[in-house]
XYZ file of C-alpha atoms in Angstrom:
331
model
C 77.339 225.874 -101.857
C 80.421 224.430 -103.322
C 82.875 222.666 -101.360
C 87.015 223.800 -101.377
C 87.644 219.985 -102.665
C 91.090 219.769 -103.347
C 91.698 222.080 -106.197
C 92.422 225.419 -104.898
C 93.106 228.671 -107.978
C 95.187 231.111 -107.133
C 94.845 234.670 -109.549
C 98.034 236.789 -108.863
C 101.389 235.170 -108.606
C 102.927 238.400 -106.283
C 104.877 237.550 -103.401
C 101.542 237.428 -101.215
C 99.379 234.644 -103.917
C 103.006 232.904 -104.297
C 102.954 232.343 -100.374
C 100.037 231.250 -100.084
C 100.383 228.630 -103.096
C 103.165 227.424 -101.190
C 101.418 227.139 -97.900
C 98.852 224.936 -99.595
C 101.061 223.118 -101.764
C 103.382 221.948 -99.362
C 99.879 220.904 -97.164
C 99.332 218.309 -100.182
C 96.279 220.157 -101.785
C 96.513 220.748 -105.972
C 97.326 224.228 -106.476
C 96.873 226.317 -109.791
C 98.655 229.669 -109.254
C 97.889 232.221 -112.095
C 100.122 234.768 -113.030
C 98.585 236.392 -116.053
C 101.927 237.704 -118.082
C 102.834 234.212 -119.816
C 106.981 234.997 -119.546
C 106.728 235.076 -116.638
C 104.701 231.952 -115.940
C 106.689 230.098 -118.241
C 110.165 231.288 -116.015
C 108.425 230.731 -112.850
C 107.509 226.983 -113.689
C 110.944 226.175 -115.440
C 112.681 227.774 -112.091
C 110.206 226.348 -109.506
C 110.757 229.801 -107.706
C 109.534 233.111 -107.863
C 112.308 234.709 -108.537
C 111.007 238.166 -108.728
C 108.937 238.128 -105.230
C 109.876 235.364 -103.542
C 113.896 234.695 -104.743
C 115.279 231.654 -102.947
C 111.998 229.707 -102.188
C 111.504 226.890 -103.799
C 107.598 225.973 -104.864
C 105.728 222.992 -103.516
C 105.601 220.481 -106.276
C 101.903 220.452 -105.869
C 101.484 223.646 -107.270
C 100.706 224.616 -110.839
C 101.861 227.751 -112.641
C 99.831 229.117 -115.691
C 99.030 232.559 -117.506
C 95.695 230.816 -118.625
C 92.380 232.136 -116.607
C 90.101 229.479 -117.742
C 92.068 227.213 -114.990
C 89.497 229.146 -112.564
C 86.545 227.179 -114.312
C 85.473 224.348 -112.015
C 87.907 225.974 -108.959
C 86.397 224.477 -105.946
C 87.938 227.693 -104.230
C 89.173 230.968 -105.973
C 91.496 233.328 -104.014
C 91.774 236.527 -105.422
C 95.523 237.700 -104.623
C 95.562 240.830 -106.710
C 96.012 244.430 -105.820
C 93.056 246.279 -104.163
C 93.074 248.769 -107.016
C 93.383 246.468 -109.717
C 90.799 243.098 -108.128
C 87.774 245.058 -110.185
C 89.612 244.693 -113.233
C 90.915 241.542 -112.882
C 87.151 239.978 -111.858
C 85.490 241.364 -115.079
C 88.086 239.258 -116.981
C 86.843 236.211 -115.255
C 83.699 236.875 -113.866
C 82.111 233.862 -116.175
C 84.187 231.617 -115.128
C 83.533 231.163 -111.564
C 80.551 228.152 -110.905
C 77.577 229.383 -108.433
C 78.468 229.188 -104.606
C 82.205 229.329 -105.750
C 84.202 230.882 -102.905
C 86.066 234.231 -103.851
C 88.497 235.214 -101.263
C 90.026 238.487 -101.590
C 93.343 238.324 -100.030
C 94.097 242.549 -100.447
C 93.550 245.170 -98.192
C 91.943 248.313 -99.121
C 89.251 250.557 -100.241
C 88.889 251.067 -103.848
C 89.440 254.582 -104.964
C 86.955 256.732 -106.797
C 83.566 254.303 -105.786
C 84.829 254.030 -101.825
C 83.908 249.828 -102.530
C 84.948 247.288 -99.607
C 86.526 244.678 -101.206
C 83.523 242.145 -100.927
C 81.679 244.756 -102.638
C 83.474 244.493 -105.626
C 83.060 240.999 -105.986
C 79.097 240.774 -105.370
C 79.059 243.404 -108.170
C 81.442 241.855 -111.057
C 81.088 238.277 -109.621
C 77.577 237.533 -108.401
C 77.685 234.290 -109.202
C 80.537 233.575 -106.435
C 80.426 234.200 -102.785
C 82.757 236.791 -101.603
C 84.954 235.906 -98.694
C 87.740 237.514 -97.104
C 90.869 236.261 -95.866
C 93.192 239.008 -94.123
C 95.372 239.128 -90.935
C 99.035 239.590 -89.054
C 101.483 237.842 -92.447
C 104.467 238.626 -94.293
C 104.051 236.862 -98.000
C 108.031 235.716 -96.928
C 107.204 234.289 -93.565
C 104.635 232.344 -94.758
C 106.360 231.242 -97.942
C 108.964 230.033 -95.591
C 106.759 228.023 -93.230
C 107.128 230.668 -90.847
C 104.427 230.111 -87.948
C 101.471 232.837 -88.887
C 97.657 233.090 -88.578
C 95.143 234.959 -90.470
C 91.452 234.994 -90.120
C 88.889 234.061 -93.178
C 85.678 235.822 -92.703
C 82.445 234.509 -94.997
C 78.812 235.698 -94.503
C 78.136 231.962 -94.844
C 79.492 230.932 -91.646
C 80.118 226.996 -92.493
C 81.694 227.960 -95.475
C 83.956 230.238 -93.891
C 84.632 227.342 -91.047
C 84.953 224.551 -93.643
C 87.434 226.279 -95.746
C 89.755 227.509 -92.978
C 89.742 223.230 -91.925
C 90.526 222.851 -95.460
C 93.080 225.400 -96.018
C 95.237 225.371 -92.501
C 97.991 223.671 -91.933
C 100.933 222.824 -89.346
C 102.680 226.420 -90.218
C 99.470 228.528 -91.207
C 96.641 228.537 -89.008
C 93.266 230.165 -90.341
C 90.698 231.079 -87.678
C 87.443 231.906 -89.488
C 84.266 234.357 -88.892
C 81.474 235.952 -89.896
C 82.490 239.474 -89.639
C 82.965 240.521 -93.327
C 83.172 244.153 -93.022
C 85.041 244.204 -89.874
C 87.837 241.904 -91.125
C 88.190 244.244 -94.515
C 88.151 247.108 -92.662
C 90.869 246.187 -90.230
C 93.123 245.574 -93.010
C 92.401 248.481 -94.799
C 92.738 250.748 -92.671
C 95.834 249.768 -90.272
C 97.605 250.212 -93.770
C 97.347 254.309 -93.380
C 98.126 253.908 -89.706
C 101.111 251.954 -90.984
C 102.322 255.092 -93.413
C 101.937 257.520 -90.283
C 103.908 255.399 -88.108
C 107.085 254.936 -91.000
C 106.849 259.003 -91.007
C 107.393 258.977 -87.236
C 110.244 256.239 -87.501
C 111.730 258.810 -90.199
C 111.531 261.669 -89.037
C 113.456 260.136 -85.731
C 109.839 261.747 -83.538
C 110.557 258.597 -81.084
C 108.732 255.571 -79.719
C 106.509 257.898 -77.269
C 105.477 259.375 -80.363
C 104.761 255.732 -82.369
C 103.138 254.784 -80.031
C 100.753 257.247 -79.200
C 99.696 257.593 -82.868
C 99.524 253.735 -82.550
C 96.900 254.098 -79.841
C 95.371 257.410 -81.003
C 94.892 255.859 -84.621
C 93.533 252.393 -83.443
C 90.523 254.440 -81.924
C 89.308 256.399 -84.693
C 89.782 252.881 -86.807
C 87.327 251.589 -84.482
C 85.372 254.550 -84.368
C 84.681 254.120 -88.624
C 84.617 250.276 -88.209
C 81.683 250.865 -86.025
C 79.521 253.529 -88.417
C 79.669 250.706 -90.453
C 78.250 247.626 -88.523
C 81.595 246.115 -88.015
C 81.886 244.554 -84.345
C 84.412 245.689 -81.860
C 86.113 242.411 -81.129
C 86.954 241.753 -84.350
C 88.687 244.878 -84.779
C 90.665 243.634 -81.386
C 91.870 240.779 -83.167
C 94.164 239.173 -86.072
C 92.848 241.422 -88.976
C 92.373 244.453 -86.816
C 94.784 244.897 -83.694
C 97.132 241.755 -84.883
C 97.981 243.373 -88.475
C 98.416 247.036 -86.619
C 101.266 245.309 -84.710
C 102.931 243.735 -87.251
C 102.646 246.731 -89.859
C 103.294 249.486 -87.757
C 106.784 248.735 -86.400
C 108.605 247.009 -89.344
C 109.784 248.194 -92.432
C 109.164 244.977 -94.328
C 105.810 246.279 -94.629
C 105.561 248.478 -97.891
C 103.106 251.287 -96.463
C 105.476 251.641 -93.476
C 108.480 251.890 -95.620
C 106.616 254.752 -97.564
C 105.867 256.216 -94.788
C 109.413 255.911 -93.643
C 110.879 257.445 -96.717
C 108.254 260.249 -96.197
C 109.503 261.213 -93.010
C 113.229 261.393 -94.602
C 112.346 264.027 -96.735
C 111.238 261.866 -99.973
C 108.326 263.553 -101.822
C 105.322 260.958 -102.245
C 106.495 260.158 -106.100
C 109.739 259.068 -105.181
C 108.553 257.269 -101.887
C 107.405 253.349 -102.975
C 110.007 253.008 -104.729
C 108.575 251.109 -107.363
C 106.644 249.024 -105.314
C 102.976 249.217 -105.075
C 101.390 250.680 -101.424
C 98.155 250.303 -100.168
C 97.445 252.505 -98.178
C 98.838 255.585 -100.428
C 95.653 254.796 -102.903
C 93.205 253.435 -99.672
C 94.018 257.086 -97.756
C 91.660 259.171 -100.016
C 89.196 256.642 -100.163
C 88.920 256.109 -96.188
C 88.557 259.484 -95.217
C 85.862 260.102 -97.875
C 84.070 257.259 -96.412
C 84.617 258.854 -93.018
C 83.388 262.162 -93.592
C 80.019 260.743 -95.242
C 79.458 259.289 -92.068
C 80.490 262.077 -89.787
C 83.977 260.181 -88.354
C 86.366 261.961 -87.149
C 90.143 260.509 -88.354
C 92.903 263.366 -87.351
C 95.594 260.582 -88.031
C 94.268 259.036 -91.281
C 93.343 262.664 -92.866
C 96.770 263.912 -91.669
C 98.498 261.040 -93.971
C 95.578 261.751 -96.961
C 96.982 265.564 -96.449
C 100.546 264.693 -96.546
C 99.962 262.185 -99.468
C 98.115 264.445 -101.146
C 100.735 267.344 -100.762
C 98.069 269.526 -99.287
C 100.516 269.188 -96.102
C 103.633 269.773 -95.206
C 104.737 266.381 -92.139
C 105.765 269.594 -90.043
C 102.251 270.926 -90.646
C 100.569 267.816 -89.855
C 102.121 267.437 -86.274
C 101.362 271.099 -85.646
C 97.544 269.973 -86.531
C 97.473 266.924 -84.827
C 99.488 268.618 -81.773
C 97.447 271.448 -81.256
C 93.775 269.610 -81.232
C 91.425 270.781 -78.627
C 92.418 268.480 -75.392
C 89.477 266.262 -74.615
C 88.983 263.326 -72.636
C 89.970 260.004 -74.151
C 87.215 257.749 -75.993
C-alpha cells in the first residue's frame, strides 16, 4: 500500500479542493491542486487566490496550481474534489495515472444519478488500480480555507491506511478522525444533503422551528433506516459525517442545498432555484429514493423533496402528504 509521503494531488480547484489545499499547504506538506481549465490555473497561480471560490484567501505557498493531470502520476495521495455527478468522468480521464495502492479520496457527497453508484463505487470501477477512500463530515470549504477550527472523518476499508493518512493530513485547525465505515460515511453525506433542501423549504416558507425541527428528527430516522439496508453501522451515522453534517447543513444558508431549498419555499420554481450554483442533493434526490424503494425503505421526507424537485408536487401538497400519514408509534 502506498504511503501519503509528502506530495498530496488535489483534482478540482472549487472552493471545497481549494480549502483543503490550503489546509495542507499551510501544514507544510507539497500540494499540487488541479484545476483542469488552464485560464484559470494560470490566474489562480499569478493571484495566489481563488478568486472565483475562495476571493480574499490567500494560498499557502506550498501549494501548486496546474491544469496538467499527469501531476497525479506518482501522487502519494489523490483527493478527488470534484462534483458527485461529474467524479466518473473526471476518473476515466485519469484512471492510468494513479500507481497501485494509491489512495483516492472522494471528497463529494452524493449518489450518482442514473446507476444509483456510492461514490467508492465509482472509483473501484474506473480506478481499480487505487484504493477508494472517503473523506466527508461537518465543513464549510470557507471555514476551513480560513483556518477555521473543523473536523471531518476519513473512512478507508484498509483501516491503517485510513489511520495513517488522517496523522498525515491533520493539522492544528483541521482535525481528521478516521474509520472503517465506508458506506456509512458516504451515505451520511449524501443523504443529509436532501434533508438539507427540505429544511431551506421550511425556513422559506416561514413553517417555523417546531416544524425544522421535527423534519430534522423525522428525516434523520429514515436516513438511518436506508443506512442500515445497506450494512452501514448506526454510530457512524450518529457522528461527524452523519448527525455532525445534518447540523451544520440543515440550519444555515451557506450550505447550497439549503439555500435551494430556501428559494423553493419562496416560491422559486426548481430551474431558477441554485442559482447558478451546483446542488447536491437536487441530482442525489432521485437517486436515493430509487435506492430506497429497491430495498423496501420507507423515506416520506426524502421522496417529498424528489416530488417537489421533480415538479410532480406542489410544497403545499407535500405537507398535506407528509401531515396526513397514518399516526404510528415512533421508531
Amino acid at each position: 500500500m502506498s504511503a501519503p509521503g509528502r506530495r498530496i494531488v488535489i483534482l478540482g480547484a472549487g472552493a471545497w479542493g481549494t480549502a483543503l489545499a490550503n489546509s495542507f499547504g499551510y501544514k507544510g506538506l507539497s500540494v499540487v491542486l488541479i484545476d483542469r481549465d488552464a485560464e484559470r490555473a494560470r490566474e489562480m497561480a499569478a493571484a495566489r487566490e481563488n478568486k472565483r471560490f475562495l476571493p480574499g484567501v490567500a494560498l499557502s505557498p506550498h501549494v501548486d496550481i496546474t491544469a496538467d493531470v499527469s501531476a497525479l502520476a506518482g501522487a502519494g495521495a489523490a483527493l478527488l474534489a470534484v462534483p458527485a455527478q461529474q467524479l466518473r468522468q473526471a476518473l476515466r480521464a485519469v484512471a492510468g495515472l494513479f500507481r497501485p495502492g494509491t489512495p483516492a479520496l472522494v471528497c463529494a457527497k452524493g449518489i450518482e444519478h442514473g446507476t444509483g453508484c456510492f461514490m467508492s463505487e465509482i472509483v473501484a470501477e474506473e480506478a481499480p488500480a487505487a484504493v477508494p477512500a472517503i473523506l466527508s463530515g461537518p465543513s464549510f470549504a470557507a471555514d476551513v480555507a480560513r483556518g477555521l477550527p473543523t473536523a471531518v472523518i476519513l473512512a478507508s476499508g484498509d483501516q491503517r491506511l485510513a489511520a495513517t493518512l488522517a496523522g498525515e493530513l491533520s493539522s492544528a485547525t483541521l482535525r481528521i478522525y478516521h474509520g472503517s465505515d465506508v458506506r456509512g460515511v458516504e451515505i451520511g453525506g449524501a443523504a443529509k444533503n436532501v434533508l438539507a433542501i427540505a429544511c431551506g423549504i421550511v425556513h422559506g416558507r416561514r413553517l417555523g422551528e417546531s416544524a425544522r425541527a421535527a423534519l430534522i428528527a423525522r428525516g434523520f430516522a429514515e436516513i438511518m433506516r436506508f443506512a442500515r439496508a445497506f450494512g452501514a453501522r448506526p454510530e457512524t451515522l450518529m457522528g461527524l459525517s452523519g448527525l455532525g453534517d445534518t447540523v451544520l447543513t440543515c440550519g444555515s444558508n451557506q450550505s447550497r442545498n439549503f439555500a435551494f431549498g430556501e428559494a423553493l419555499g419562496q416560491g422559486v420554481p426548481p430551474a431558477g432555484a441554485a442559482g447558478g450554483k451546483l446542488v447536491e442533493g437536487a441530482f442525489t434526490a432521485s437517486a436515493l429514493i430509487a435506492k430506497a424503494h429497491g430495498v423496501g425503505v420507507e423515506m416520506p421526507v426524502c421522496e417529498a423533496v424528489e416530488a417537489v424537485i421533480a415538479g410532480d408536487l406542489t410544497i403545499d401538497q407535500a405537507i398535506e402528504a407528509l401531515m396526513n400519514r397514518p399516526i404510528k408509534p415512533e421508531t
